[in-house]
Short mmCIF file of C-alpha atoms and ligand atoms in Angstrom, two decimals:
data_model
loop_
_atom_site.label_atom_id
_atom_site.label_comp_id
_atom_site.label_asym_id
_atom_site.label_seq_id
_atom_site.Cartn_x
_atom_site.Cartn_y
_atom_site.Cartn_z
CA MET A 190 0.00 0.00 0.00
CA HIS A 191 1.55 3.30 -1.07
CA ILE A 192 0.58 6.63 0.31
CA VAL A 193 1.09 9.72 -1.72
CA ARG A 194 2.04 12.39 0.82
CA GLY A 195 0.77 10.71 3.98
CA ARG A 196 -0.96 13.72 5.41
CA LEU A 197 -3.31 14.26 2.52
CA THR A 198 -4.58 10.78 1.83
CA GLY A 199 -5.68 9.58 5.24
CA ALA A 200 -8.44 7.50 3.67
CA VAL A 201 -5.90 5.27 1.97
CA VAL A 202 -4.02 4.82 5.23
CA ALA A 203 -7.22 3.82 6.99
CA LEU A 204 -7.94 1.07 4.49
CA ALA A 205 -4.44 -0.25 4.96
CA LEU A 206 -4.75 -0.23 8.72
CA CYS A 207 -7.97 -2.20 8.81
CA ALA A 208 -6.19 -5.29 7.57
CA GLY A 209 -5.77 -6.75 11.08
CA ALA A 210 -2.63 -8.54 12.28
CA ALA A 211 0.61 -7.24 10.82
CA SER A 212 1.42 -8.67 7.41
CA ALA A 213 2.28 -7.07 4.09
CA GLY A 214 -0.05 -4.13 3.62
CA THR A 215 -0.96 -3.57 7.29
CA PHE A 216 1.25 -0.50 7.59
CA PRO A 217 1.86 1.97 4.77
CA ASP A 218 5.18 1.56 2.96
CA PHE A 219 6.08 5.21 2.47
CA GLY A 220 4.79 8.76 2.37
CA TYR A 221 6.40 10.15 -0.80
CA GLN A 222 5.77 8.36 -4.07
CA PRO A 223 8.37 9.13 -6.73
CA PRO A 224 7.03 10.77 -9.90
CA SER A 225 5.93 8.51 -12.75
CA SER A 226 9.11 9.32 -14.68
CA TYR A 227 10.88 7.04 -12.16
CA THR A 228 10.80 3.43 -13.33
CA GLY A 229 13.21 1.74 -10.90
CA PRO A 230 12.43 -0.45 -7.86
CA ILE A 231 10.05 0.80 -5.18
CA PHE A 232 10.44 0.51 -1.38
CA LYS A 233 8.29 -2.01 0.45
CA LEU A 234 8.04 -2.03 4.23
CA SER A 235 9.27 -5.37 5.61
CA GLN A 236 6.50 -5.96 8.13
CA ASN A 237 5.90 -9.70 8.48
CA TYR A 238 7.22 -9.48 12.03
CA PRO A 239 7.93 -12.90 13.61
CA GLN A 240 5.07 -13.93 15.88
CA LYS A 241 7.31 -16.03 18.13
CA LEU A 242 10.63 -15.03 19.65
CA PRO A 243 13.21 -16.50 17.26
CA SER A 244 14.90 -19.39 19.05
CA GLY A 245 18.11 -19.67 17.02
CA PRO A 246 21.60 -18.93 18.40
CA LEU A 247 22.62 -15.35 19.18
CA PRO A 248 24.55 -13.60 16.37
CA ALA A 249 28.06 -15.11 16.17
CA PHE A 250 29.74 -11.76 16.95
CA PHE A 251 28.43 -12.04 20.53
CA LYS A 252 31.51 -14.22 21.16
CA LEU A 253 33.78 -11.31 20.19
CA LEU A 254 32.72 -8.96 23.01
CA PRO A 255 35.93 -7.76 24.69
CA SER A 256 36.32 -8.93 28.27
CA PRO A 257 36.87 -6.85 30.26
CA LEU A 258 35.12 -4.03 28.36
CA SER A 259 37.89 -1.70 27.24
CA ASN A 260 38.10 1.89 26.00
CA ASP A 261 40.88 0.77 23.61
CA PHE A 262 39.14 0.50 20.25
CA GLU A 263 41.57 -2.19 19.06
CA ALA A 264 39.97 -4.53 21.62
CA TRP A 265 36.63 -3.85 19.88
CA ARG A 266 37.78 -3.93 16.26
CA PRO A 267 36.94 -7.62 15.59
CA TYR A 268 33.50 -7.12 17.18
CA ALA A 269 32.76 -3.93 15.20
CA GLU A 270 33.92 -5.47 11.91
CA ALA A 271 31.74 -8.54 12.51
CA VAL A 272 28.66 -6.39 13.24
CA LYS A 273 29.35 -4.49 10.02
CA GLN A 274 29.39 -7.74 8.03
CA TYR A 275 26.19 -8.85 9.80
CA CYS A 276 24.50 -5.62 8.65
CA LEU A 277 25.82 -5.77 5.09
CA GLU A 278 25.58 -9.49 4.20
CA GLY A 279 22.80 -10.11 1.74
CA ASN A 280 21.73 -6.44 1.82
CA VAL A 281 24.42 -4.77 -0.29
CA GLU A 282 23.97 -7.28 -3.14
CA ASN A 283 20.24 -6.53 -3.11
CA ASP A 284 20.61 -2.75 -2.87
CA TRP A 285 18.99 -2.92 0.61
CA TYR A 286 15.68 -4.28 -0.67
CA VAL A 287 15.91 -6.42 2.46
CA GLN A 288 13.07 -8.80 1.55
CA LYS A 289 15.44 -10.24 -1.07
CA ASN A 290 18.13 -11.03 1.51
CA THR A 291 18.70 -14.81 1.55
CA VAL A 292 21.13 -14.74 4.52
CA ARG A 293 18.77 -13.42 7.20
CA HIS A 294 15.46 -11.62 7.67
CA TRP A 295 15.27 -7.89 8.34
CA TYR A 296 12.30 -5.68 9.26
CA HIS A 297 11.42 -1.98 9.15
CA ALA A 298 9.73 0.20 11.77
CA PRO A 299 6.12 1.13 10.94
CA TRP A 300 4.74 4.68 10.95
CA GLN A 301 7.87 6.36 9.63
CA HIS A 302 5.99 7.25 6.44
CA TYR A 303 4.09 10.05 8.12
CA GLY A 304 4.58 13.80 7.99
CA PRO A 305 7.15 16.06 6.32
CA LEU A 306 10.12 13.86 7.39
CA GLY A 307 8.39 10.64 6.28
CA ARG A 308 9.82 7.80 4.17
CA GLU A 309 10.41 8.36 0.48
CA GLY A 310 9.37 5.61 -1.92
CA ILE A 311 12.66 4.46 -3.48
CA HIS A 312 14.64 3.15 -0.46
CA GLY A 313 12.32 4.12 2.41
CA LEU A 314 14.64 6.91 3.56
CA THR A 315 13.45 9.28 6.28
CA LYS A 316 14.67 12.83 6.59
CA GLU A 317 17.13 13.52 9.40
CA ALA A 318 19.25 16.42 10.63
CA GLN A 319 20.62 19.33 8.68
CA ILE A 320 24.37 19.23 8.04
CA GLN A 321 25.89 22.44 9.43
CA SER A 322 28.58 24.33 7.59
CA LYS A 323 32.08 22.89 8.40
CA GLN A 324 30.59 20.02 10.41
CA LEU A 325 32.22 17.45 8.09
CA ALA A 326 35.44 19.16 7.04
CA PRO A 327 36.97 22.69 7.01
CA THR A 328 36.39 22.84 3.23
CA GLN A 329 32.65 22.17 3.60
CA THR A 330 31.26 25.68 3.53
CA THR A 331 27.70 25.01 2.40
CA THR A 332 25.04 23.19 4.44
CA GLY A 333 23.42 19.88 3.56
CA GLN A 334 20.79 17.37 4.62
CA THR A 335 20.72 13.74 5.75
CA PHE A 336 18.47 10.75 4.97
CA ALA A 337 18.49 7.23 6.48
CA VAL A 338 16.79 3.87 6.73
CA GLY A 339 16.88 1.61 9.81
CA ILE A 340 16.43 -2.18 9.80
CA TYR A 341 15.90 -4.69 12.64
CA ASN A 342 16.90 -8.34 12.68
CA ASP A 343 14.32 -11.06 13.49
CA ILE A 344 14.76 -10.77 17.29
CA GLY A 345 14.12 -7.01 17.13
CA GLY A 346 11.36 -7.50 14.56
CA TYR A 347 9.57 -9.80 17.00
CA THR A 348 9.32 -6.99 19.58
CA PHE A 349 8.00 -4.56 16.93
CA GLY A 350 5.32 -7.11 16.12
CA GLN A 351 4.37 -7.35 19.80
CA VAL A 352 4.09 -3.58 20.30
CA TRP A 353 2.10 -3.21 17.06
CA LYS A 354 0.10 -6.45 17.35
CA ASN A 355 -3.03 -4.35 17.28
CA PRO A 356 -2.25 -1.83 14.52
CA GLN A 357 -4.90 0.48 16.02
CA ASP A 358 -3.51 0.43 19.56
CA PRO A 359 0.29 0.21 19.90
CA ASP A 360 1.45 -1.02 23.31
CA PRO A 361 4.90 0.15 24.49
CA SER A 362 4.66 -1.96 27.65
CA PHE A 363 6.43 -4.64 25.58
CA THR A 364 9.59 -2.49 25.67
CA SER A 365 9.16 -0.97 29.14
CA LYS A 366 10.30 -2.62 32.36
CA PRO A 367 10.08 -5.49 33.20
CA ASN A 368 10.17 -5.94 29.40
CA SER A 369 12.71 -4.74 26.83
CA PHE A 370 14.04 -5.75 23.43
CA HIS A 371 15.46 -9.28 23.70
CA ASP A 372 19.15 -10.15 23.73
CA GLY A 373 20.46 -10.46 20.19
CA THR A 374 18.35 -7.60 18.81
CA VAL A 375 20.46 -5.90 16.12
CA VAL A 376 19.58 -2.60 14.43
CA CYS A 377 21.55 -1.24 11.45
CA LYS A 378 21.08 2.13 9.86
CA PRO A 379 22.96 3.53 6.85
CA LEU A 380 22.83 7.33 6.49
CA PHE A 381 23.14 9.34 3.27
CA ALA A 382 24.20 12.93 2.73
CA ASP A 383 22.98 15.48 0.23
CA VAL A 384 25.89 17.89 0.33
CA ASP A 385 28.38 19.35 -2.17
CA LEU A 386 30.65 16.29 -2.52
CA SER A 387 33.55 18.32 -3.85
CA GLN A 388 33.77 20.02 -0.43
CA VAL A 389 34.06 16.80 1.59
CA PRO A 390 37.36 14.96 0.98
CA PHE A 391 36.27 11.61 2.51
CA LEU A 392 33.25 11.41 0.18
CA VAL A 393 35.57 10.82 -2.80
CA ASN A 394 34.51 7.67 -4.76
CA PRO A 395 31.00 7.85 -3.28
CA VAL A 396 28.34 5.15 -3.01
CA LEU A 397 25.32 6.97 -4.45
CA TRP A 398 21.62 6.18 -4.14
CA GLN A 399 18.87 7.88 -6.08
CA ALA A 400 16.34 9.20 -3.58
CA TYR A 401 13.11 11.16 -3.73
CA VAL A 402 14.08 13.89 -1.29
CA THR A 403 13.54 17.55 -0.47
CA ASP A 404 15.66 19.74 -2.71
CA SER A 405 17.17 21.43 0.37
CA PHE A 406 16.75 21.05 4.13
CA ASP A 407 14.26 23.91 4.49
CA SER A 408 12.28 23.02 1.41
CA ALA A 409 9.14 20.89 1.22
CA ASN A 410 9.56 20.37 -2.50
CA ARG A 411 10.84 16.93 -3.54
CA GLU A 412 12.94 15.77 -6.46
CA ILE A 413 14.94 12.67 -7.36
CA LYS A 414 18.61 13.29 -6.69
CA PRO A 415 21.69 11.31 -5.68
CA VAL A 416 22.63 11.04 -1.99
CA ALA A 417 26.00 9.69 -0.78
CA LEU A 418 26.60 7.01 1.87
CA ILE A 419 28.31 8.81 4.76
CA GLN A 420 27.72 6.79 7.95
CA MET A 421 26.31 3.48 9.19
CA ASP A 422 25.01 3.11 12.76
CA PHE A 423 24.28 0.00 14.74
CA ALA A 424 22.73 -0.91 18.08
CA VAL A 425 22.92 -4.32 19.78
CA ARG A 426 20.93 -5.44 22.82
CA ASP A 427 23.24 -7.42 25.09
CA SER A 428 22.34 -7.92 28.77
CA ARG A 429 25.99 -8.59 29.64
CA ILE A 430 26.59 -4.82 29.38
CA PRO A 431 26.41 -3.24 32.85
CA GLY A 432 24.40 -0.05 33.27
CA THR A 433 22.57 0.04 29.94
CA GLY A 434 22.28 -3.44 28.35
CA TRP A 435 23.08 -1.94 24.92
CA ILE A 436 26.07 -1.30 22.64
CA PHE A 437 25.95 1.48 20.03
CA GLY A 438 28.53 1.86 17.28
CA THR A 439 29.10 3.68 14.02
CA PHE A 440 31.16 3.71 10.81
CA GLN A 441 32.18 6.63 8.63
CA TYR A 442 32.67 6.55 4.86
CA ASN A 443 36.20 7.12 3.57
CA GLY A 444 36.41 6.62 -0.19
CA ALA A 445 40.21 6.81 -0.09
CA VAL A 446 40.40 3.43 1.69
CA THR A 447 39.86 1.26 -1.37
CA GLY A 448 40.02 4.03 -3.98
CA LYS A 449 36.71 2.97 -5.52
CA PRO A 450 33.05 3.24 -4.54
CA GLY A 451 31.94 0.49 -2.15
CA TRP A 452 30.48 -0.33 1.27
CA ASP A 453 33.92 -1.64 2.30
CA ASN A 454 34.97 2.02 2.58
CA LEU A 455 33.03 2.24 5.86
CA VAL A 456 35.65 2.56 8.60
CA PRO A 457 34.79 2.27 12.30
CA VAL A 458 34.45 5.50 14.30
CA GLY A 459 33.96 3.60 17.55
CA VAL A 460 31.53 2.07 20.01
CA MET A 461 29.88 3.17 23.26
CA TRP A 462 28.05 1.16 25.89
CA GLY A 463 27.41 3.89 28.49
CA ASN A 464 27.24 7.68 28.83
CA ASP A 465 30.21 8.18 31.20
CA PRO A 466 28.12 9.99 33.85
CA GLU A 467 31.23 11.09 35.76
CA ASP A 468 32.83 13.03 32.91
CA THR A 469 31.50 16.61 33.05
CA GLY A 470 34.20 18.37 31.00
CA ASP A 471 33.77 20.10 27.65
CA SER A 472 37.34 20.43 26.32
CA TYR A 473 37.05 17.59 23.76
CA THR A 474 33.84 18.93 22.17
CA ASN A 475 34.73 19.66 18.55
CA LYS A 476 32.02 21.25 16.41
CA GLN A 477 34.16 22.06 13.35
CA PRO A 478 36.72 19.26 13.14
CA THR A 479 40.21 19.61 11.73
CA VAL A 480 41.41 16.66 13.86
CA THR A 481 39.61 13.91 15.80
CA LYS A 482 39.82 14.74 19.52
CA ILE A 483 39.89 11.49 21.48
CA ASN A 484 39.13 11.91 25.20
CA PRO A 485 41.25 9.32 27.05
CA ASP A 486 39.25 9.77 30.28
CA LEU A 487 36.06 8.25 28.87
CA LYS A 488 35.56 4.69 30.15
CA GLU A 489 32.46 3.74 28.15
CA THR A 490 33.38 5.02 24.68
CA ALA A 491 36.16 3.55 22.49
CA ILE A 492 37.27 5.54 19.41
CA ASN A 493 39.29 4.34 16.41
CA ALA A 494 42.67 6.11 16.59
CA LYS A 495 43.96 4.91 13.20
CA PRO A 496 44.42 7.41 10.33
CA GLU A 497 41.86 5.49 8.24
CA LEU A 498 39.27 7.55 10.18
CA PRO A 499 39.12 11.03 8.61
CA PRO A 500 39.19 13.97 11.09
CA THR A 501 35.75 13.92 12.68
CA HIS A 502 33.85 15.69 15.48
CA LEU A 503 32.40 12.93 17.74
CA GLY A 504 29.83 13.83 20.44
CA TRP A 505 29.81 15.85 23.65
CA ASN A 506 33.31 15.84 25.19
CA GLY A 507 34.37 13.00 22.89
CA ARG A 508 31.55 10.52 23.50
CA LEU A 509 30.59 8.54 20.43
CA ASP A 510 28.71 10.26 17.63
CA GLY A 511 28.92 10.04 13.87
CA PRO A 512 29.77 12.77 11.31
CA VAL A 513 26.11 13.69 10.72
CA ASP A 514 25.17 13.60 14.42
CA ASN A 515 24.87 16.47 16.85
CA PRO A 516 28.31 17.30 18.37
CA VAL A 517 26.94 18.11 21.84
CA SER A 518 25.05 14.85 22.15
CA ALA A 519 26.02 11.15 21.91
CA CYS A 520 24.35 8.06 20.50
CA MET A 521 23.15 6.70 23.82
CA SER A 522 22.37 10.08 25.32
CA CYS A 523 19.76 10.73 22.62
CA HIS A 524 18.50 7.16 22.46
CA MET A 525 18.10 6.76 26.23
CA THR A 526 15.29 9.36 26.10
CA ALA A 527 13.15 7.15 23.81
CA GLU A 528 9.77 6.81 25.49
CA SER A 529 6.06 7.12 24.90
CA PRO A 530 4.82 9.76 25.23
CA GLN A 531 8.10 11.66 24.79
CA LEU A 532 8.12 13.82 27.94
CA SER A 533 11.65 15.22 27.56
CA PRO A 534 13.62 16.52 24.59
CA MET A 535 16.41 14.29 23.27
CA ASN A 536 19.15 16.74 24.22
CA PRO A 537 19.36 19.54 26.80
CA THR A 538 19.97 22.06 23.99
CA PHE A 539 16.72 21.20 22.17
CA GLN A 540 14.83 23.74 24.30
CA ALA A 541 14.28 27.45 24.36
CA PRO A 542 17.65 29.17 25.11
CA ASP A 543 16.54 30.32 28.57
CA LYS A 544 15.80 26.71 29.54
CA VAL A 545 19.10 25.17 28.43
CA PRO A 546 21.05 24.20 31.59
CA PRO A 547 24.75 25.13 31.93
CA VAL A 548 27.01 22.63 30.12
CA GLY A 549 28.15 19.92 32.56
CA SER A 550 25.73 21.00 35.35
CA LYS A 551 23.66 18.47 37.28
CA GLU A 552 20.61 19.29 35.12
CA TRP A 553 22.68 18.88 31.93
CA MET A 554 24.08 15.56 33.18
CA ARG A 555 20.56 14.13 33.36
CA TRP A 556 21.13 13.35 29.65
CA PHE A 557 24.43 11.60 30.38
CA GLN A 558 23.43 9.12 33.08
CA ASN A 559 23.18 5.39 32.46
CA GLU A 560 19.80 3.76 32.43
CA MET A 561 19.16 0.07 32.02
CA ALA A 562 17.23 -1.17 28.96
CA GLY A 563 13.48 -0.69 29.38
CA THR A 564 13.75 2.18 31.91
CA PRO A 565 11.70 5.23 30.90
CA PHE A 566 13.57 8.57 30.90
CA ASP A 567 10.55 10.09 32.69
CA ALA A 568 8.84 7.94 35.29
CA ALA A 569 5.38 8.82 33.94
CA ALA A 570 6.10 7.48 30.43
CA LYS A 571 6.71 3.99 29.05
CA SER A 572 10.19 3.24 27.75
CA THR A 573 10.60 2.29 24.11
CA ASP A 574 14.00 0.84 25.12
CA PHE A 575 16.44 3.11 23.26
CA SER A 576 14.38 2.92 20.05
CA LEU A 577 13.55 6.42 18.84
CA GLN A 578 11.90 4.99 15.73
CA LEU A 579 9.50 3.08 17.93
CA ALA A 580 8.78 6.17 20.06
CA ALA A 581 8.39 8.39 16.97
CA GLY A 582 6.18 5.83 15.20
CA ILE A 583 3.77 5.70 18.11
CA ALA A 584 3.74 9.52 18.34
CA ASP A 585 3.07 9.73 14.57
CA PHE A 586 0.23 7.25 14.91
CA TYR A 587 -1.48 9.30 17.64
CA ASP A 588 -0.90 12.50 15.72
CA TRP A 589 -2.62 10.98 12.72
CA LYS A 590 -5.44 9.60 14.86
CA CYS A 591 -6.06 12.94 16.51
CA ASN A 592 -5.43 15.32 13.64
CA GLN A 593 -6.34 13.38 10.54
CA GLY A 594 -8.57 10.69 11.93
CA GLY A 595 -11.74 12.68 12.58
CA VAL A 596 -13.24 11.04 9.52
CA PHE A 597 -12.97 7.57 11.01
CA ALA A 598 -15.43 6.64 13.71
CA GLU A 599 -13.14 3.98 15.14
CA GLY A 600 -10.34 6.53 15.40
CA GLY A 601 -11.89 8.39 18.28
CA ASN A 602 -10.90 6.05 21.06
CA ALA A 603 -7.18 5.88 20.54
CA CYS A 604 -6.98 9.63 20.22
CA GLU A 605 -9.07 10.20 23.32
CA GLN A 606 -7.05 7.65 25.24
CA ALA A 607 -3.85 9.45 24.37
CA ARG A 608 -5.33 12.84 25.12
CA ASN A 609 -6.76 11.75 28.46
CA PHE A 610 -3.46 10.18 29.41
CA ARG A 611 -1.65 13.42 28.64
CA LEU A 612 -4.22 15.53 30.48
CA LYS A 613 -3.86 13.32 33.54
CA LEU A 614 -0.09 13.60 33.37
CA MET A 615 -0.15 17.35 33.00
CA LYS A 616 -2.39 17.79 36.00
CA SER A 617 -0.58 15.34 38.25
CA SER A 618 3.03 16.36 37.71
CA LYS A 619 4.82 19.46 38.96
CA PRO A 620 5.86 21.29 36.92
CA PRO A 621 3.11 20.18 34.52
CA ALA A 622 4.31 17.61 31.98
CA LYS A 623 4.88 18.49 28.35
CA VAL A 624 5.10 16.24 25.33
CA TYR A 625 7.99 16.79 22.92
CA LYS A 626 8.24 16.13 19.23
CA ILE A 627 10.99 13.69 18.21
CA GLU A 628 12.78 15.78 15.65
CA ARG A 629 16.49 16.21 15.10
CA ASP A 630 18.39 19.19 16.35
CA GLN A 631 15.42 21.49 16.74
CA VAL A 632 14.50 23.89 19.45
CA LEU A 633 11.22 22.26 20.16
CA GLU A 634 7.94 23.78 20.90
CA GLU A 635 5.99 21.50 23.16
CA LEU A 636 3.18 19.65 21.45
CA HIS A 637 0.45 19.81 24.09
C1 LIG B 4 20.32 14.02 18.32
C2 LIG B 4 19.80 12.72 18.71
C3 LIG B 4 20.46 11.47 18.14
C4 LIG B 4 21.78 11.11 18.18
C5 LIG B 4 22.94 11.90 18.75
C6 LIG B 4 21.85 9.82 17.58
N1 LIG B 4 20.62 9.40 17.19
FE1 LIG B 4 20.18 7.57 16.40
N2 LIG B 4 18.28 8.23 16.04
C7 LIG B 4 17.75 9.44 16.44
C8 LIG B 4 16.37 9.52 16.03
C9 LIG B 4 15.43 10.68 16.27
C10 LIG B 4 16.08 8.30 15.37
C11 LIG B 4 14.73 7.86 14.81
C12 LIG B 4 14.37 8.50 13.57
C13 LIG B 4 15.36 8.19 12.55
O1 LIG B 4 15.43 7.04 12.07
O2 LIG B 4 16.12 9.10 12.25
C14 LIG B 4 17.30 7.52 15.39
C15 LIG B 4 17.42 6.24 14.86
C16 LIG B 4 18.52 5.39 15.06
C17 LIG B 4 18.54 3.98 14.80
C18 LIG B 4 17.36 3.17 14.28
C19 LIG B 4 16.68 2.48 15.44
C20 LIG B 4 16.09 3.39 16.48
O3 LIG B 4 16.56 3.36 17.61
O4 LIG B 4 15.22 4.17 16.22
C21 LIG B 4 19.78 3.52 15.17
C22 LIG B 4 20.30 2.11 15.12
C23 LIG B 4 20.53 4.67 15.62
N3 LIG B 4 19.74 5.79 15.56
C24 LIG B 4 21.84 4.60 16.07
C25 LIG B 4 22.56 5.72 16.47
C26 LIG B 4 23.98 5.71 16.71
C27 LIG B 4 24.87 4.50 16.63
C28 LIG B 4 24.32 6.99 17.04
C29 LIG B 4 25.68 7.52 17.34
C30 LIG B 4 26.71 7.26 16.37
C31 LIG B 4 23.10 7.77 17.05
N4 LIG B 4 22.06 6.98 16.68
C32 LIG B 4 23.04 9.11 17.42
C33 LIG B 4 18.39 10.40 17.18
C34 LIG B 4 19.74 10.40 17.48
#
């Protein structure tokens, strides 16, 4: 089921959603259908989520976890390289039309088709953050935009199927304590940049995808244009990890590595498995990189020190982040806030300037604590266990129910439920609770 500009054709969405248990066609594939001049393959949402928890062995790379956990990236290199292969095998040869993968099954998150950032129809890419001037390299003087697609292995896909078992009533209690994603959940996410390639040395010999994307970050107008592979993220649920139960890692493209276009040009940036709550300094923050500043005091981030990694900015005070991520955040800092409803912004700076706490203060450090898988960031919400796509999908669903769903009699309940829940929260908490939009790098107005 394809939706042409999700917001306008609610009736088509409704038909798709009436189909009952999740199977092909239950959730819309994308929000932005390429023009008819495009004759190539079209994105299909992989949504036949396993109905039973897969019982096979854990991914083989689980055996490569360094013991003890070490902030020396070389101890992690075999693990990171094996996760990369796990993400790429069977996907690269099929241009990431993951249903064609004969090595293993992969699934997509539903409800990412919706709204102005929603999935486009060629590879299912969603719109992400703006690329700031000089964020990638000193020679990069114009801004750009980012697009990405996330995939979940069968163990992660199972949990998505549980949460969305009733497509009209998502239930995040399946990811909130005492529940969480199950051990062996793997998420991979390649990211693509629309930026002047001649200004970014490491994007030489690019891997290019055609994508139906906005012609610039601030524009709503879409066109088909090439975007270049720049980063690939992963997240692995592993209950052996103290403090969080998760490992996040990322790779950066460097086309000089092999001298020709290819996914083997992805070099590791590093991994993180905690937010280093004790490190309150700011001297390794590096918004416009000319070198990579590795903070040796961090105990829960390990960064690749080899010259294969082009100079890059990392996250706040050197915690892990990728080239198109926010330099005052970190993978797990953002992802730890994932909850439903989203009662806090993803980063302390995503608020009105007068509300941003001093860098490194106790209030700021709320975003750099460690929380175990399944723990909500705000006690009144349900955790979506580090999955921002799950949190955003549920928020999109309620937004559609409330704002677009007036036409559908059966839509009333879910909207009212959500609204009543929020009203109750607002009245009972001091200061009154607010619900935030899950959008990258924005100063956010509260939704309700
Ligand atoms: C500024 C906040 C922010 C930072 C920093 C960030 N992410 Fe995300 N990430 C998001 C949001 C929002 C989504 C969901 C929407 C989307 O797909 O972009 C997401 C999606 C993902 C997904 C898909 C599954 C999911 O959880 O939704 C993975 C995997 C992921 N990010 C990994 C990483 C890694 C690894 C890093 C660090 C290298 C990172 N992220 C840094 C905000 C962030």
